[in-house]
Coordinates of N, CA and C in Angstrom, one line a residue:
X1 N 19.9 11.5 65.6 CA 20.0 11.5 64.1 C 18.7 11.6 63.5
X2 N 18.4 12.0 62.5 CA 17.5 11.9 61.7 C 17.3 11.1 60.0
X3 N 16.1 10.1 60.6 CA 16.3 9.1 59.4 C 15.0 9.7 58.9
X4 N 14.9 9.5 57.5 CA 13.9 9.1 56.5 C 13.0 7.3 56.2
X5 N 11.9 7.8 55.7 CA 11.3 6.6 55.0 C 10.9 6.7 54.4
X6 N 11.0 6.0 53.5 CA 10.6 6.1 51.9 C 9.2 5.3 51.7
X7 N 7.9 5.3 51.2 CA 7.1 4.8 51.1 C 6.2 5.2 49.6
X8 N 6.8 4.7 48.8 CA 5.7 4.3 47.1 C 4.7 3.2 47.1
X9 N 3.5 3.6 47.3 CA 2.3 2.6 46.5 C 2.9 2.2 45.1
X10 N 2.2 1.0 44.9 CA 1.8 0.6 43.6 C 0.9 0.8 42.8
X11 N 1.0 1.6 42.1 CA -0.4 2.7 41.5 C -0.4 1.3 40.0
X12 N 0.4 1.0 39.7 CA 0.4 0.2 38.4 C -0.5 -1.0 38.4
X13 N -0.2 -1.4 39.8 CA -1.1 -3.1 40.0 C -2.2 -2.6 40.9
X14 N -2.8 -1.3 41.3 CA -3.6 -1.0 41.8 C -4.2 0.1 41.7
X15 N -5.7 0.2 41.9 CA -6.5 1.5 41.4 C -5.8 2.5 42.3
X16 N -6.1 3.9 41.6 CA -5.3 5.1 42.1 C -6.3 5.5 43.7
X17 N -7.9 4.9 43.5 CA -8.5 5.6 44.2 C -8.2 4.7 45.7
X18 N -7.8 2.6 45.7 CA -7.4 2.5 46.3 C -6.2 3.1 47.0
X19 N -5.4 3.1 46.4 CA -4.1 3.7 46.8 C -3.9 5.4 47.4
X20 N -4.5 6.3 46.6 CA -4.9 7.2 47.5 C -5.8 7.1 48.8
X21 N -6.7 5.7 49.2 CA -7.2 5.9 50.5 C -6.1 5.4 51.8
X22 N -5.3 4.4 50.6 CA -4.0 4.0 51.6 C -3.3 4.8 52.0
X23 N -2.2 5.9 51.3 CA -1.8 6.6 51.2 C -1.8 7.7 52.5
X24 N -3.5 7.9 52.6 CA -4.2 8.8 53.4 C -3.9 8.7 55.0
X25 N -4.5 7.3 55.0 CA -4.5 6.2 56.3 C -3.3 6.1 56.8
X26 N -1.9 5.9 55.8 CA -0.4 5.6 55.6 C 0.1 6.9 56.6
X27 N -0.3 8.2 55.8 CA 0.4 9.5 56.1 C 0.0 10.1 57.4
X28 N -1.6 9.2 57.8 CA -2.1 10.2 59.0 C -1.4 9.5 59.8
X29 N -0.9 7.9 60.1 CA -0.3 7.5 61.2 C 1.0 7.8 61.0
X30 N 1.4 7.9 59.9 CA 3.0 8.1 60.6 C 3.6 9.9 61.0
X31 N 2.4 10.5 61.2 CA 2.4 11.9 61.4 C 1.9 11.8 63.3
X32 N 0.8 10.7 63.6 CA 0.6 10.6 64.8 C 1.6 9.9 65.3
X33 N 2.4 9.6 64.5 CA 3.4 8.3 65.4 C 4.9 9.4 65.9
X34 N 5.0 10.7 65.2 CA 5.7 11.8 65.2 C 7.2 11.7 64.5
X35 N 6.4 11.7 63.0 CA 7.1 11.5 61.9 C 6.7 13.2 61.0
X36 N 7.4 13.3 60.8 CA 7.4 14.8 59.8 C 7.2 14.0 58.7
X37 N 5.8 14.7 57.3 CA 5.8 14.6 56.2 C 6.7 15.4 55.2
X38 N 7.2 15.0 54.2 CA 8.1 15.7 53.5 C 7.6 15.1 51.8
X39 N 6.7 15.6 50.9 CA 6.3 14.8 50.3 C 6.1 13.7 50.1
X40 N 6.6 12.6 49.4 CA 7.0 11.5 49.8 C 7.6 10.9 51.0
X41 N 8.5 11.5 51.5 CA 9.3 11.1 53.0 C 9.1 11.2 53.8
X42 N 8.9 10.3 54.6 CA 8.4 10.7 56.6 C 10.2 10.6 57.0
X43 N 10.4 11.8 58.0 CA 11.5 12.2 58.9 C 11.1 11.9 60.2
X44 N 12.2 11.5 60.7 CA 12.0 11.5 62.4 C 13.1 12.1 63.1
X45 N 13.4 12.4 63.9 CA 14.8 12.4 64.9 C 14.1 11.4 65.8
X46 N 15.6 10.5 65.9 CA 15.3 9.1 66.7 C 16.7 8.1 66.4
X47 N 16.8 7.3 67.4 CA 17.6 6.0 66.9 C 17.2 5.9 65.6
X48 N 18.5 5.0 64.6 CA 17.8 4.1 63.8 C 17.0 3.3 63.9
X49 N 17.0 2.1 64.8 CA 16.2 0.8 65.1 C 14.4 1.6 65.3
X50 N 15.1 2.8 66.3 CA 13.5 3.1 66.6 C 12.7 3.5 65.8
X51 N 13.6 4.6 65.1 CA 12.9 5.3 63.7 C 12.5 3.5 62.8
X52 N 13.2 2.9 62.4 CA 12.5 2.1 61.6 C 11.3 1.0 62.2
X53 N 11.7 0.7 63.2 CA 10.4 0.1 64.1 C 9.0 0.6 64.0
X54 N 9.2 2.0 64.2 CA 8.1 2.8 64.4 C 7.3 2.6 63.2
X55 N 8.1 2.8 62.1 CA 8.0 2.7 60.2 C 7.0 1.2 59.8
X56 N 7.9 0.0 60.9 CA 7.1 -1.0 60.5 C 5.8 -1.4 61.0
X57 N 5.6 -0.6 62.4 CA 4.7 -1.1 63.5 C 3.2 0.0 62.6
X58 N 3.7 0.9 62.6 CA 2.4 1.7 61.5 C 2.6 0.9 60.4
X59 N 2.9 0.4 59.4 CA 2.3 -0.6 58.2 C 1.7 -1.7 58.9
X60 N 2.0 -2.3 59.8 CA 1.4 -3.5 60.4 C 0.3 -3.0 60.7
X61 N 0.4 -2.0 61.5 CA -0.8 -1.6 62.3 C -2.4 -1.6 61.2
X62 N -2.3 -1.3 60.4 CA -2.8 -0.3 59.4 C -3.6 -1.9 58.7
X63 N -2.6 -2.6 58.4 CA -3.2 -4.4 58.1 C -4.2 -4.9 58.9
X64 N -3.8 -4.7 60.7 CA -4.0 -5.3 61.3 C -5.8 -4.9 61.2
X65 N -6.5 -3.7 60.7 CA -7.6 -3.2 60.7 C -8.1 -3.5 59.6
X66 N -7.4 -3.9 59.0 CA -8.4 -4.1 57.5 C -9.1 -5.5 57.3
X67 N -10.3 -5.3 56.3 CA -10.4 -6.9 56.2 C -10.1 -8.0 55.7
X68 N -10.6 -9.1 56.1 CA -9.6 -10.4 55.3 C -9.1 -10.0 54.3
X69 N -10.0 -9.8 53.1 CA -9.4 -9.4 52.0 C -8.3 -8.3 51.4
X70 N -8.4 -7.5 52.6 CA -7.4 -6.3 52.2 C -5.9 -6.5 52.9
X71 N -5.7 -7.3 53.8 CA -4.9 -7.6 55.0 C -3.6 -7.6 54.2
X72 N -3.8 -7.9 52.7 CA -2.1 -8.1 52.0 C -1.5 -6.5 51.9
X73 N -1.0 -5.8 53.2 CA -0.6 -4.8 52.6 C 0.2 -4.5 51.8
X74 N 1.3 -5.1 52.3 CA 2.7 -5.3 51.8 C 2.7 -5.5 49.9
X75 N 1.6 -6.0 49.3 CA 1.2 -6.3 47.6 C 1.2 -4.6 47.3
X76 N 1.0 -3.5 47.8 CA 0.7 -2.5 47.9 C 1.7 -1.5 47.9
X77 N 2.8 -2.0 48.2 CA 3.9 -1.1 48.7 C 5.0 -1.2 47.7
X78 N 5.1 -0.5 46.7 CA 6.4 -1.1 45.3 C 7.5 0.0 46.3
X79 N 8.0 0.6 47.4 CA 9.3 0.6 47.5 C 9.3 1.3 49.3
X80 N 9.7 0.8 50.6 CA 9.4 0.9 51.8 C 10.5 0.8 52.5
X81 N 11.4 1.5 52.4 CA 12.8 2.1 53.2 C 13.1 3.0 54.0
X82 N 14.3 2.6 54.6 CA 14.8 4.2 55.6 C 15.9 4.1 55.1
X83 N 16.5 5.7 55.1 CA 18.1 6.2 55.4 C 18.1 7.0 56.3
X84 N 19.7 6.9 56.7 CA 20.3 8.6 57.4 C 19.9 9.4 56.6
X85 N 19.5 10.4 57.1 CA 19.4 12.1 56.3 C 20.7 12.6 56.2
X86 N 21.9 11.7 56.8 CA 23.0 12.4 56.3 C 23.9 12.0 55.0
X87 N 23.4 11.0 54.8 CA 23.3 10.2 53.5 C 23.2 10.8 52.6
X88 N 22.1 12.1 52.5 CA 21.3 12.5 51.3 C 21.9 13.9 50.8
X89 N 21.9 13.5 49.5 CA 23.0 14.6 48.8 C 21.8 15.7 47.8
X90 N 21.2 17.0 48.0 CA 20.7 17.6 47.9 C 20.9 18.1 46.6
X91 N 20.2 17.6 44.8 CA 20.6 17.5 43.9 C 20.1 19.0 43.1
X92 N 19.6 19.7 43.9 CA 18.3 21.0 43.6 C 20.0 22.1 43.8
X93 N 20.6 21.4 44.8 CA 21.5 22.9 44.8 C 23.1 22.6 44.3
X94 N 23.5 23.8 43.6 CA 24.7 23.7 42.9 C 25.7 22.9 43.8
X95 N 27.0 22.4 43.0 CA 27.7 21.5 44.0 C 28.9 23.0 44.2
X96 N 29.4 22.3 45.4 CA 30.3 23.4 46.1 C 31.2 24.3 45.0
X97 N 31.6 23.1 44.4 CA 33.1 23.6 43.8 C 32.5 24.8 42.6
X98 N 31.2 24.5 41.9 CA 30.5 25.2 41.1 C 30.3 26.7 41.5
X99 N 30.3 26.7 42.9 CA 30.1 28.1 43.8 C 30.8 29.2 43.9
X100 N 31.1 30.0 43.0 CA 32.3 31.2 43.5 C 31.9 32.5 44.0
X101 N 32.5 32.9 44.8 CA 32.1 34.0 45.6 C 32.8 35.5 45.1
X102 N 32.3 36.1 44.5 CA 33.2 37.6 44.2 C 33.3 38.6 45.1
X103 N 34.7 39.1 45.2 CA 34.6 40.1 46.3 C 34.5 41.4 45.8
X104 N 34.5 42.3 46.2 CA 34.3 43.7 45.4 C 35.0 44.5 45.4

C-alpha cells in the first residue's frame, strides 16, 4: 500500500529562516529513508506500521543531533500525520458523474 505523511512547521511561532533549515534537514532524511517528496507529502510503498515508524524514527533522529537547546522538535511541528493514499480524493479533477463523453 502506499501511505502519506503529512509534515507542517510552525512558521507562526517560529522564524521562517529556522524552519526552512528544518524543513531542509526534514526532507533530506525522509528522501534517504526512501520516501518520495510530493510537495508537502512524503509517500512510501510499505506497511502501515512501517511507513509510519520510519516517519517517526527520522523526526527523532533529527532531535537526537541537535543541541540542548534545539532538542524540542516536536514545538516545531503544527501538523505530523500519515494516511492511506487510498483515502485521498483528488479535488483538482472533475467528479465522475460531471464527466460526459460524446460519441460522434
Amino acid at each position: 500500500m502506499r501511505y502519506a505523511i503529512v509534515i507542517n512547521l510552525d512558521y507562526i511561532s517560529h522564524s521562517e529562516d529556522a524552519c526552512q533549515i528544518l524543513w531542509s534537514e526534514i526532507r533530506e532524511r525522509m528522501i534517504a529513508t526512501g520516501f518520495r517528496c510530493e510537495n508537502r507529502i512524503f509517500t512510501i510503498e510499505a506497511a502501515e506500521e512501517t511507513a509510519y515508524k520510519l516517519a517517526r524514527d527520522v523526526i527523532e533522529s533529527i532531535e537526537e543531533h541537535k543541541e540542548y537547546q534545539d532538542k524540542r522538535i516536536h514545538r516545531y511541528l503544527k501538523d505530523f500525520y500519515g494516511y492511506d493514499m487510498a483515502c485521498t480524493t483528488n479535488l483538482l479533477v472533475a467528479p465522475a458523474d460531471d464527466i460526459l463523453v460524446k460519441g460522434e
